[in-house]
Amino acid sequence: KVPFILLERGRYMTSDSRRLAILTTREIDELYGLPRFTDDERRLSFDLSTTEREAVASMHVGTAIHFVLQLGYFKAKRQFFVYRIEVVCDDLRYVLQRHFPERDLAFVKALSKGTCLEQHQLILRLFDYRRCDTRSTETLVNKVRRIAMLSTQPINDLARIPAVPGESTHRCAGVHRLAESSKPGGDR
């Protein structure tokens, strides 16, 4: 077993740590942090297909705004985010201007955890993803271990393992979670 850890934002390893840090804080933020869009990326990520527009039309406006935001983030990073409204203001303004011009930023309120989880499930269905089962997670843990042992540039390699080869696509636990679970004595 190879002990390693991926640092979470705001955490730093001390010089006396016996663990190997394979990603810098900046690299972790690039992989797992909220997307930082250019104007072109924002247009692309928050553009809606016909199916996505139909899903949005079936929701209350306040819920639909968050759905479009999470959908755009999922398109960019294939993961979900917990965010504060003040942190995502630029993206919210764009979503409002593009899809809900009758509303302004003052209208947007935080969603309940249950509503967020329902939106995540809908987004996963729209992209034909499913949550990882135990076997798929174990396969990914083993793959992460091999990459960590063999790769000179793990950031590039870890970003390329969103699904288990030979199976349908998955929405799996973040690689940092897999890395934590692969440590000796770590959670599974």
N, CA, C and O of each residue as an XYZ file, in Angstrom:
752
protein
N       0.842     -1.197      0.000
C       0.000      0.000      0.000
C       0.874      1.241      0.000
O       1.896      1.301      0.683
N       0.455      2.225     -0.774
C       1.204      3.474     -0.849
C       0.406      4.551     -0.139
O      -0.666      4.920     -0.618
N       0.886      5.072      0.987
C       0.156      6.143      1.662
C       0.344      7.461      0.920
O       1.473      7.882      0.665
N      -0.752      8.100      0.579
C      -0.671      9.418     -0.032
C      -1.928     10.186      0.325
O      -2.927      9.614      0.761
N      -1.859     11.466      0.136
C      -2.982     12.324      0.481
C      -3.068     13.446     -0.525
O      -2.052     13.968     -0.984
N      -4.276     13.810     -0.860
C      -4.497     14.986     -1.690
C      -4.948     16.089     -0.746
O      -5.927     15.930     -0.017
N      -4.257     17.168     -0.760
C      -4.545     18.254      0.170
C      -5.837     18.947     -0.199
O      -6.096     19.196     -1.377
N      -6.641     19.257      0.782
C      -7.842     20.022      0.539
C      -7.503     21.497      0.646
O      -6.530     21.884      1.292
N      -8.323     22.310      0.001
C      -8.096     23.740      0.014
C      -7.959     24.243      1.445
O      -8.763     23.906      2.314
N      -6.937     25.047      1.677
C      -6.726     25.630      2.984
C      -5.928     24.752      3.929
O      -5.570     25.201      5.018
N      -5.639     23.514      3.548
C      -4.840     22.632      4.384
C      -3.446     22.520      3.798
O      -3.281     22.431      2.581
N      -2.471     22.525      4.640
C      -1.096     22.426      4.189
C      -0.405     21.316      4.960
O      -0.696     21.080      6.133
N       0.498     20.651      4.297
C       1.251     19.601      4.967
C       2.447     20.241      5.663
O       3.079     21.149      5.123
N       2.744     19.772      6.835
C       3.909     20.275      7.546
C       5.144     19.560      7.021
O       5.049     18.470      6.458
N       6.278     20.169      7.205
C       7.522     19.590      6.694
C       7.869     18.272      7.372
O       8.641     17.480      6.831
N       7.302     18.031      8.558
C       7.603     16.776      9.234
C       6.588     15.679      8.908
O       6.628     14.602      9.503
N       5.682     15.948      7.968
C       4.696     14.951      7.578
C       5.377     13.796      6.861
O       6.334     13.989      6.111
N       4.869     12.594      7.103
C       5.427     11.421      6.454
C       4.614     11.050      5.219
O       4.904     10.048      4.564
N       3.624     11.830      4.903
C       2.787     11.558      3.742
C       3.312     12.290      2.524
O       3.892     13.370      2.629
N       3.103     11.698      1.394
C       3.517     12.271      0.133
C       2.360     13.090     -0.443
O       1.263     12.564     -0.630
N       2.595     14.343     -0.719
C       1.587     15.189     -1.350
C       1.806     15.129     -2.855
O       2.852     15.550     -3.349
N       0.828     14.609     -3.585
C       1.021     14.470     -5.021
C       0.390     15.610     -5.813
O       0.672     15.770     -7.001
N      -0.454     16.398     -5.168
C      -1.061     17.546     -5.829
C      -0.876     18.787     -4.972
O      -0.959     18.729     -3.745
N      -0.626     19.896     -5.627
C      -0.531     21.162     -4.906
C      -1.944     21.680     -4.637
O      -2.916     21.193     -5.215
N      -2.042     22.649     -3.774
C      -3.338     23.256     -3.481
C      -3.947     23.846     -4.749
O      -5.152     23.727     -4.969
N      -3.126     24.480     -5.586
C      -3.613     25.050     -6.846
C      -4.160     23.967     -7.768
O      -5.208     24.149     -8.388
N      -3.455     22.844     -7.859
C      -3.905     21.746     -8.713
C      -5.217     21.147     -8.202
O      -6.095     20.801     -8.993
N      -5.347     21.029     -6.906
C      -6.588     20.522     -6.321
C      -7.731     21.478     -6.629
O      -8.833     21.044     -6.964
N      -7.475     22.773     -6.518
C      -8.504     23.758     -6.821
C      -8.901     23.693     -8.291
O     -10.081     23.827     -8.616
N      -7.936     23.488     -9.179
C      -8.249     23.359    -10.605
C      -9.139     22.148    -10.873
O     -10.052     22.207    -11.697
N      -8.864     21.056    -10.173
C      -9.659     19.846    -10.363
C     -11.020     19.911     -9.680
O     -12.026     19.517    -10.270
N     -11.061     20.401     -8.450
C     -12.260     20.277     -7.633
C     -12.927     21.579     -7.238
O     -14.022     21.561     -6.675
N     -12.296     22.707     -7.519
C     -12.881     23.988     -7.148
C     -13.947     24.424     -8.145
O     -14.052     23.883     -9.246
N     -14.719     25.397     -7.742
C     -15.715     25.965     -8.653
C     -15.039     26.402     -9.948
O     -13.923     26.921     -9.923
N     -15.706     26.197    -11.071
C     -15.120     26.665    -12.331
C     -14.967     28.189    -12.323
O     -15.787     28.907    -11.752
N     -13.917     28.656    -12.958
C     -13.725     30.099    -13.177
C     -13.807     30.310    -14.675
O     -12.840     30.091    -15.404
N     -14.980     30.741    -15.125
C     -15.265     30.816    -16.550
C     -14.790     32.114    -17.190
O     -14.847     33.181    -16.579
N     -14.321     32.005    -18.423
C     -14.192     33.175    -19.292
C     -15.596     33.430    -19.839
O     -16.502     32.628    -19.614
N     -15.781     34.532    -20.550
C     -17.101     34.809    -21.123
C     -17.529     33.709    -22.094
O     -18.689     33.297    -22.088
N     -16.606     33.233    -22.924
C     -16.936     32.173    -23.880
C     -17.285     30.866    -23.169
O     -18.235     30.184    -23.552
N     -16.526     30.522    -22.145
C     -16.809     29.304    -21.386
C     -18.160     29.408    -20.679
O     -18.900     28.428    -20.590
N     -18.467     30.581    -20.187
C     -19.750     30.803    -19.521
C     -20.896     30.595    -20.510
O     -21.885     29.940    -20.184
N     -20.767     31.147    -21.714
C     -21.806     30.964    -22.738
C     -21.991     29.482    -23.059
O     -23.121     29.002    -23.157
N     -20.907     28.777    -23.220
C     -20.958     27.362    -23.569
C     -21.547     26.522    -22.426
O     -22.407     25.673    -22.657
N     -21.091     26.758    -21.221
C     -21.527     25.940    -20.088
C     -22.982     26.178    -19.701
O     -23.668     25.250    -19.273
N     -23.451     27.393    -19.847
C     -24.820     27.699    -19.443
C     -25.810     27.703    -20.607
O     -26.963     28.103    -20.442
N     -25.365     27.260    -21.781
C     -26.272     27.068    -22.908
C     -27.106     25.825    -22.617
O     -26.579     24.843    -22.094
N     -28.386     25.847    -22.940
C     -29.267     24.734    -22.612
C     -29.741     24.006    -23.864
O     -30.127     24.631    -24.852
N     -29.707     22.685    -23.811
C     -30.269     21.863    -24.887
C     -31.796     21.891    -24.757
O     -32.332     22.415    -23.780
N     -32.473     21.336    -25.726
C     -33.934     21.269    -25.675
C     -34.397     20.503    -24.442
O     -35.309     20.947    -23.745
N     -33.787     19.374    -24.169
C     -34.151     18.562    -23.000
C     -33.907     19.336    -21.704
O     -34.722     19.285    -20.783
N     -32.794     20.043    -21.641
C     -32.481     20.834    -20.445
C     -33.464     21.983    -20.277
O     -33.880     22.286    -19.159
N     -33.843     22.631    -21.393
C     -34.837     23.717    -21.323
C     -36.185     23.193    -20.827
O     -36.874     23.866    -20.060
N     -36.556     21.987    -21.267
C     -37.814     21.389    -20.809
C     -37.772     21.123    -19.305
O     -38.758     21.352    -18.604
N     -36.647     20.646    -18.817
C     -36.503     20.403    -17.373
C     -36.627     21.715    -16.606
O     -37.306     21.776    -15.581
N     -35.974     22.761    -17.098
C     -36.029     24.078    -16.451
C     -37.463     24.619    -16.449
O     -37.911     25.191    -15.455
N     -38.176     24.437    -17.555
C     -39.540     24.947    -17.668
C     -40.490     24.280    -16.671
O     -41.522     24.856    -16.325
N     -40.157     23.078    -16.208
C     -41.029     22.365    -15.276
C     -40.796     22.770    -13.818
O     -41.478     22.271    -12.923
N     -39.841     23.667    -13.574
C     -39.466     24.043    -12.202
C     -39.958     25.440    -11.858
O     -40.233     26.257    -12.738
N     -40.064     25.697    -10.546
C     -40.292     27.066    -10.089
C     -39.044     27.874    -10.442
O     -37.945     27.322    -10.499
N     -39.204     29.149    -10.673
C     -38.100     29.988    -11.147
C     -36.901     29.963    -10.198
O     -35.765     29.814    -10.648
N     -37.139     30.109     -8.895
C     -36.029     30.126     -7.936
C     -35.227     28.836     -7.965
O     -34.002     28.868     -7.849
N     -35.893     27.713     -8.117
C     -35.235     26.417     -8.208
C     -34.535     26.273     -9.547
O     -33.422     25.753     -9.619
N     -35.184     26.733    -10.606
C     -34.635     26.610    -11.963
C     -33.324     27.379    -12.108
O     -32.423     26.930    -12.816
N     -33.209     28.512    -11.460
C     -31.981     29.308    -11.539
C     -30.804     28.500    -10.997
O     -29.748     28.437    -11.626
N     -30.985     27.891     -9.848
C     -29.924     27.060     -9.269
C     -29.657     25.828    -10.128
O     -28.513     25.390    -10.255
N     -30.704     25.276    -10.712
C     -30.538     24.110    -11.573
C     -29.640     24.453    -12.760
O     -28.723     23.696    -13.078
N     -29.890     25.575    -13.411
C     -29.064     25.989    -14.551
C     -27.623     26.214    -14.105
O     -26.687     25.843    -14.813
N     -27.445     26.814    -12.945
C     -26.099     27.042    -12.420
C     -25.378     25.706    -12.173
O     -24.249     25.516    -12.626
N     -26.034     24.789    -11.457
C     -25.413     23.481    -11.187
C     -25.187     22.701    -12.484
O     -24.173     22.018    -12.625
N     -26.108     22.798    -13.412
C     -25.970     22.115    -14.703
C     -24.739     22.630    -15.449
O     -23.971     21.843    -16.002
N     -24.556     23.940    -15.464
C     -23.384     24.526    -16.116
C     -22.088     24.096    -15.450
O     -21.106     23.801    -16.132
N     -22.077     24.058    -14.130
C     -20.886     23.607    -13.405
C     -20.619     22.126    -13.676
O     -19.469     21.709    -13.815
N     -21.686     21.343    -13.748
C     -21.519     19.923    -14.023
C     -20.973     19.705    -15.437
O     -20.132     18.832    -15.651
N     -21.444     20.485    -16.384
C     -20.921     20.371    -17.755
C     -19.424     20.668    -17.781
O     -18.673     20.031    -18.519
N     -19.000     21.627    -16.984
C     -17.595     22.039    -16.971
C     -16.701     21.066    -16.218
O     -15.584     20.795    -16.659
N     -17.167     20.534    -15.091
C     -16.285     19.759    -14.211
C     -16.768     18.355    -13.884
O     -16.046     17.591    -13.243
N     -17.964     18.005    -14.306
C     -18.532     16.682    -14.020
C     -18.564     16.393    -12.522
O     -18.282     15.278    -12.082
N     -18.910     17.407    -11.758
C     -19.096     17.246    -10.327
C     -20.054     18.318     -9.835
O     -20.352     19.274    -10.551
N     -20.527     18.157     -8.630
C     -21.458     19.108     -8.033
C     -20.740     19.932     -6.976
O     -19.719     19.525     -6.421
N     -21.311     21.108     -6.717
C     -20.684     22.033     -5.788
C     -21.697     22.562     -4.787
O     -22.867     22.769     -5.106
N     -21.221     22.775     -3.580
C     -21.961     23.529     -2.579
C     -21.348     24.920     -2.635
O     -20.133     25.066     -2.508
N     -22.164     25.926     -2.821
C     -21.641     27.276     -3.015
C     -22.485     28.286     -2.261
O     -23.653     28.044     -1.954
N     -21.881     29.398     -1.975
C     -22.605     30.536     -1.411
C     -22.940     31.476     -2.568
O     -22.139     31.649     -3.486
N     -24.093     32.065     -2.520
C     -24.554     32.940     -3.607
C     -23.561     34.059     -3.883
O     -23.322     34.401     -5.041
N     -22.981     34.634     -2.835
C     -22.050     35.744     -3.042
C     -20.774     35.313     -3.764
O     -20.087     36.150     -4.350
N     -20.452     34.030     -3.731
C     -19.246     33.528     -4.398
C     -19.487     33.312     -5.902
O     -18.552     33.389     -6.700
N     -20.722     33.047     -6.275
C     -21.028     32.724     -7.681
C     -21.828     33.833     -8.370
O     -22.545     33.578     -9.338
N     -21.704     35.048     -7.872
C     -22.496     36.180     -8.388
C     -22.341     36.394     -9.890
O     -23.339     36.605    -10.578
N     -21.127     36.347    -10.414
C     -20.935     36.577    -11.852
C     -21.670     35.538    -12.679
O     -22.312     35.871    -13.676
N     -21.579     34.287    -12.270
C     -22.279     33.229    -12.997
C     -23.788     33.369    -12.841
O     -24.530     33.180    -13.805
N     -24.245     33.695    -11.647
C     -25.680     33.907    -11.435
C     -26.211     35.056    -12.286
O     -27.279     34.949    -12.888
N     -25.466     36.146    -12.332
C     -25.904     37.278    -13.172
C     -26.039     36.850    -14.626
O     -26.996     37.228    -15.302
N     -25.088     36.066    -15.106
C     -25.158     35.595    -16.490
C     -26.388     34.704    -16.690
O     -27.132     34.881    -17.655
N     -26.600     33.754    -15.788
C     -27.753     32.854    -15.885
C     -29.046     33.654    -15.861
O     -29.957     33.395    -16.647
N     -29.125     34.619    -14.967
C     -30.333     35.459    -14.890
C     -30.541     36.235    -16.183
O     -31.643     36.245    -16.731
N     -29.501     36.878    -16.668
C     -29.608     37.675    -17.892
C     -30.001     36.798    -19.082
O     -30.846     37.187    -19.889
N     -29.402     35.637    -19.190
C     -29.610     34.753    -20.352
C     -30.936     34.012    -20.303
O     -31.622     33.919    -21.321
N     -31.316     33.479    -19.136
C     -32.469     32.587    -19.059
C     -33.640     33.124    -18.240
O     -34.763     32.642    -18.391
N     -33.406     34.094    -17.392
C     -34.458     34.619    -16.520
C     -34.377     36.144    -16.460
O     -34.200     36.702    -15.378
N     -34.502     36.826    -17.592
C     -34.265     38.283    -17.622
C     -35.234     39.090    -16.757
O     -34.971     40.252    -16.444
N     -36.352     38.473    -16.373
C     -37.319     39.192    -15.535
C     -36.924     39.185    -14.059
O     -37.571     39.842    -13.244
N     -35.881     38.457    -13.713
C     -35.439     38.351    -12.316
C     -34.098     39.036    -12.124
O     -33.333     39.215    -13.072
N     -33.823     39.420    -10.868
C     -32.500     39.976    -10.561
C     -31.874     39.185     -9.417
O     -32.502     38.295     -8.844
N     -30.642     39.519     -9.100
C     -29.867     38.767     -8.110
C     -30.536     38.750     -6.734
O     -30.391     37.777     -5.994
N     -31.258     39.803     -6.385
C     -31.934     39.858     -5.083
C     -33.001     38.764     -4.962
O     -33.358     38.373     -3.850
N     -33.505     38.273     -6.081
C     -34.522     37.224     -6.095
C     -33.953     35.861     -5.682
O     -34.687     35.014     -5.173
N     -32.667     35.649     -5.897
C     -32.050     34.334     -5.711
C     -31.801     34.055     -4.229
O     -31.121     34.820     -3.545
N     -32.355     32.963     -3.754
C     -32.174     32.516     -2.372
C     -31.542     31.132     -2.388
O     -31.619     30.418     -3.388
N     -30.921     30.759     -1.285
C     -30.294     29.438     -1.175
C     -31.353     28.343     -1.231
O     -32.487     28.535     -0.794
N     -30.962     27.191     -1.776
C     -31.856     26.038     -1.849
C     -31.654     25.128     -0.637
O     -30.606     25.145      0.008
N     -32.670     24.345     -0.353
C     -32.532     23.343      0.705
C     -31.642     22.207      0.204
O     -31.477     22.016     -1.001
N     -31.082     21.468      1.132
C     -30.223     20.338      0.777
C     -31.005     19.312     -0.039
O     -30.486     18.766     -1.013
N     -32.228     19.052      0.350
C     -33.059     18.083     -0.374
C     -33.297     18.486     -1.822
O     -33.223     17.649     -2.721
N     -33.582     19.757     -2.051
C     -33.794     20.242     -3.421
C     -32.508     20.143     -4.228
O     -32.537     19.774     -5.402
N     -31.381     20.471     -3.607
C     -30.093     20.338     -4.308
C     -29.851     18.893     -4.721
O     -29.430     18.634     -5.848
N     -30.111     17.954     -3.825
C     -29.897     16.541     -4.136
C     -30.836     16.066     -5.252
O     -30.437     15.272     -6.105
N     -32.069     16.545     -5.246
C     -32.998     16.213     -6.338
C     -32.464     16.740     -7.667
O     -32.537     16.049     -8.684
N     -31.928     17.962     -7.663
C     -31.355     18.525     -8.883
C     -30.156     17.704     -9.351
O     -29.991     17.475    -10.549
N     -29.327     17.266     -8.419
C     -28.176     16.440     -8.789
C     -28.640     15.160     -9.482
O     -28.068     14.754    -10.494
N     -29.678     14.528     -8.935
C     -30.194     13.297     -9.538
C     -30.717     13.555    -10.951
O     -30.492     12.747    -11.852
N     -31.405     14.667    -11.145
C     -31.915     15.000    -12.473
C     -30.775     15.252    -13.448
O     -30.827     14.793    -14.589
N     -29.763     15.963    -13.023
C     -28.600     16.228    -13.881
C     -27.907     14.914    -14.246
O     -27.515     14.722    -15.397
N     -27.757     14.024    -13.293
C     -27.142     12.728    -13.577
C     -27.955     11.967    -14.621
O     -27.386     11.359    -15.528
N     -29.284     11.997    -14.497
C     -30.133     11.325    -15.495
C     -29.989     11.973    -16.866
O     -29.933     11.277    -17.880
N     -29.930     13.300    -16.905
C     -29.787     14.001    -18.193
C     -28.505     13.608    -18.918
O     -28.462     13.578    -20.148
N     -27.462     13.308    -18.147
C     -26.175     12.943    -18.740
C     -25.957     11.425    -18.786
O     -24.875     10.952    -19.135
N     -26.996     10.678    -18.429
C     -26.924      9.217    -18.420
C     -25.799      8.720    -17.515
O     -25.083      7.779    -17.858
N     -25.654      9.351    -16.377
C     -24.685      8.937    -15.371
C     -25.452      8.201    -14.278
O     -26.676      8.291    -14.184
N     -24.707      7.474    -13.460
C     -25.269      6.872    -12.270
C     -24.236      6.973    -11.165
O     -23.048      7.160    -11.428
N     -24.688      6.849     -9.940
C     -23.752      6.900     -8.816
C     -22.957      5.602     -8.762
O     -23.442      4.541     -9.153
N     -21.743      5.706     -8.276
C     -20.874      4.522     -8.170
C     -21.386      3.569     -7.106
O     -21.837      3.981     -6.038
N     -21.305      2.286     -7.423
C     -21.561      1.277     -6.403
C     -20.226      0.902     -5.760
O     -19.179      1.416     -6.155
N     -20.264      0.026     -4.791
C     -19.054     -0.346     -4.052
C     -17.991     -0.941     -4.966
O     -16.812     -0.607     -4.847
N     -18.399     -1.820     -5.876
C     -17.436     -2.471     -6.774
C     -16.748     -1.445     -7.675
O     -15.534     -1.506     -7.867
N     -17.508     -0.515     -8.223
C     -16.925      0.517     -9.090
C     -15.968      1.411     -8.308
O     -14.907      1.783     -8.809
N     -16.349      1.751     -7.078
C     -15.478      2.575     -6.247
C     -14.172      1.847     -5.951
O     -13.103      2.456     -5.991
N     -14.246      0.561     -5.656
C     -13.029     -0.208     -5.401
C     -12.136     -0.257     -6.635
O     -10.914     -0.161     -6.522
N     -12.733     -0.405     -7.798
C     -11.960     -0.407     -9.045
C     -11.245      0.928     -9.228
O     -10.078      0.965     -9.615
N     -11.949      2.020     -8.947
C     -11.329      3.339     -9.076
C     -10.237      3.560     -8.037
O      -9.209      4.165     -8.341
N     -10.447      3.082     -6.824
C      -9.415      3.210     -5.790
C      -8.144      2.513     -6.247
O      -7.050      3.062     -6.115
N      -8.281      1.319     -6.779
C      -7.104      0.591     -7.269
C      -6.418      1.335     -8.404
O      -5.190      1.359     -8.478
N      -7.196      1.936     -9.281
C      -6.620      2.698    -10.385
C      -5.872      3.927     -9.862
O      -4.785      4.240    -10.348
N      -6.445      4.623     -8.878
C      -5.792      5.788     -8.281
C      -4.480      5.375     -7.629
O      -3.473      6.072     -7.759
N      -4.489      4.256     -6.937
C      -3.253      3.771     -6.303
C      -2.163      3.540     -7.343
O      -1.019      3.948     -7.143
N      -2.511      2.886     -8.455
C      -1.520      2.615     -9.500
C      -0.985      3.913    -10.095
O       0.219      4.052    -10.311
N      -1.870      4.848    -10.357
C      -1.451      6.133    -10.929
C      -0.510      6.847     -9.968
O       0.524      7.375    -10.378
N      -0.872      6.861     -8.689
C      -0.039      7.558     -7.698
C       1.349      6.939     -7.602
O       2.328      7.642     -7.352
N       1.438      5.641     -7.796
C       2.736      4.973     -7.708
C       3.576      5.193     -8.960
O       4.800      5.283     -8.870
N       2.948      5.281    -10.113
C       3.684      5.243    -11.376
C       3.828      6.577    -12.090
O       4.744      6.740    -12.895
N       2.963      7.519    -11.824
C       2.910      8.727    -12.630
C       3.849      9.819    -12.127
O       4.004     10.028    -10.924
N       4.465     10.500    -13.074
C       5.268     11.670    -12.727
C       4.414     12.935    -12.753
O       4.813     13.962    -12.204
N       3.244     12.868    -13.386
C       2.320     14.002    -13.438
C       0.916     13.520    -13.105
O       0.066     13.434    -13.992
N       0.663     13.207    -11.846
C      -0.628     12.619    -11.475
C      -1.819     13.530    -11.746
O      -2.919     13.030    -11.978
N      -1.637     14.856    -11.724
C      -2.779     15.751    -11.966
C      -3.410     15.468    -13.316
O      -4.635     15.441    -13.433
N      -2.590     15.257    -14.337
C      -3.117     14.975    -15.668
C      -3.767     13.605    -15.724
O      -4.819     13.441    -16.342
N      -3.162     12.637    -15.095
C      -3.672     11.277    -15.136
C      -4.928     11.111    -14.293
O      -5.863     10.433    -14.719
N      -4.973     11.713    -13.111
C      -6.136     11.587    -12.251
C      -7.367     12.241    -12.869
O      -8.487     11.779    -12.656
N      -7.168     13.299    -13.624
C      -8.290     13.985    -14.262
C      -8.928     13.139    -15.351
O     -10.052     13.419    -15.767
N      -8.237     12.114    -15.818
C      -8.737     11.289    -16.916
C      -9.440     10.020    -16.461
O      -9.673      9.140    -17.290
N      -9.782      9.882    -15.213
C     -10.421      8.640    -14.771
C     -11.827      8.879    -14.225
O     -12.113      8.492    -13.092
N     -12.700      9.498    -14.991
C     -14.041      9.745    -14.470
C     -14.940      8.518    -14.468
O     -15.986      8.533    -13.818
N     -14.568      7.459    -15.173
C     -15.435      6.289    -15.246
C     -14.605      5.014    -15.215
O     -13.402      5.021    -15.480
N     -15.272      3.938    -14.890
C     -14.636      2.639    -14.877
C     -14.614      2.114    -16.310
O     -15.663      2.062    -16.952
N     -13.433      1.719    -16.838
C     -13.357      1.223    -18.205
C     -14.270      0.035    -18.421
O     -14.399     -0.833    -17.558
N     -14.902      0.004    -19.585
C     -15.739     -1.123    -19.949
C     -17.137     -1.078    -19.372
O     -17.920     -1.994    -19.622
N     -17.480     -0.065    -18.622
C     -18.810      0.053    -18.058
C     -19.417      1.371    -18.483
O     -18.729      2.229    -19.035
N     -20.715      1.536    -18.227
C     -21.357      2.803    -18.550
C     -20.772      3.894    -17.665
O     -20.100      3.606    -16.674
N     -21.027      5.130    -18.021
C     -20.442      6.242    -17.270
C     -20.973      6.277    -15.852
O     -22.079      5.809    -15.581
N     -20.184      6.832    -14.952
C     -20.523      6.909    -13.536
C     -20.337      8.335    -13.066
O     -19.511      9.075    -13.600
N     -21.090      8.706    -12.088
C     -20.795      9.919    -11.327
C     -20.228      9.394    -10.032
O     -20.974      8.953     -9.157
N     -18.927      9.436     -9.900
C     -18.265      8.784     -8.768
C     -17.740      9.804     -7.781
O     -17.648     10.998     -8.064
N     -17.401      9.292     -6.621
C     -16.795     10.126     -5.589
C     -15.578     10.817     -6.167
O     -14.885     10.247     -7.010
N     -15.307     12.032     -5.730
C     -14.133     12.746     -6.208
C     -12.872     11.957     -5.945
O     -12.800     11.185     -4.989
N     -11.888     12.149     -6.787
C     -10.646     11.404     -6.647
C     -10.013     11.665     -5.282
O      -9.381     10.770     -4.721
N     -10.171     12.882     -4.735
C      -9.596     13.136     -3.418
C     -10.237     12.229     -2.373
O      -9.557     11.790     -1.445
N     -11.513     11.944     -2.502
C     -12.186     11.024     -1.583
C     -11.636      9.613     -1.773
O     -11.417      8.894     -0.798
N     -11.413      9.219     -3.015
C     -10.849      7.909     -3.289
C      -9.441      7.797     -2.722
O      -9.057      6.762     -2.177
N      -8.691      8.860     -2.855
C      -7.328      8.842     -2.332
C      -7.345      8.690     -0.818
O      -6.557      7.928     -0.259
N      -8.233      9.408     -0.161
C      -8.328      9.294      1.285
C      -8.702      7.867      1.674
O      -8.178      7.334      2.653
N      -9.607      7.243      0.912
C     -10.042      5.891      1.254
C      -8.984      4.857      0.962
O      -9.044      3.752      1.500
N      -8.010      5.182      0.121
C      -6.982      4.201     -0.221
C      -5.797      4.249      0.746
O      -4.896      3.415      0.659
N      -5.791      5.217      1.663
C      -4.721      5.258      2.658
C      -4.879      4.077      3.599
O      -6.004      3.658      3.873
N      -3.798      3.541      4.093
C      -3.922      2.466      5.084
C      -4.786      2.934      6.250
O      -4.518      3.975      6.849
N      -5.818      2.164      6.567
C      -6.702      2.510      7.673
C      -7.719      3.587      7.322
O      -8.463      4.023      8.200
N      -7.777      4.039      6.044
C      -8.718      5.084      5.649
C     -10.131      4.560      5.526
O     -10.348      3.349      5.476
N     -11.103      5.472      5.475
C     -12.504      5.106      5.300
C     -12.725      4.483      3.947
O     -11.990      4.764      3.000
N     -13.707      3.661      3.848
C     -14.092      3.098      2.542
C     -15.526      3.403      2.294
O     -16.066      3.026      1.254
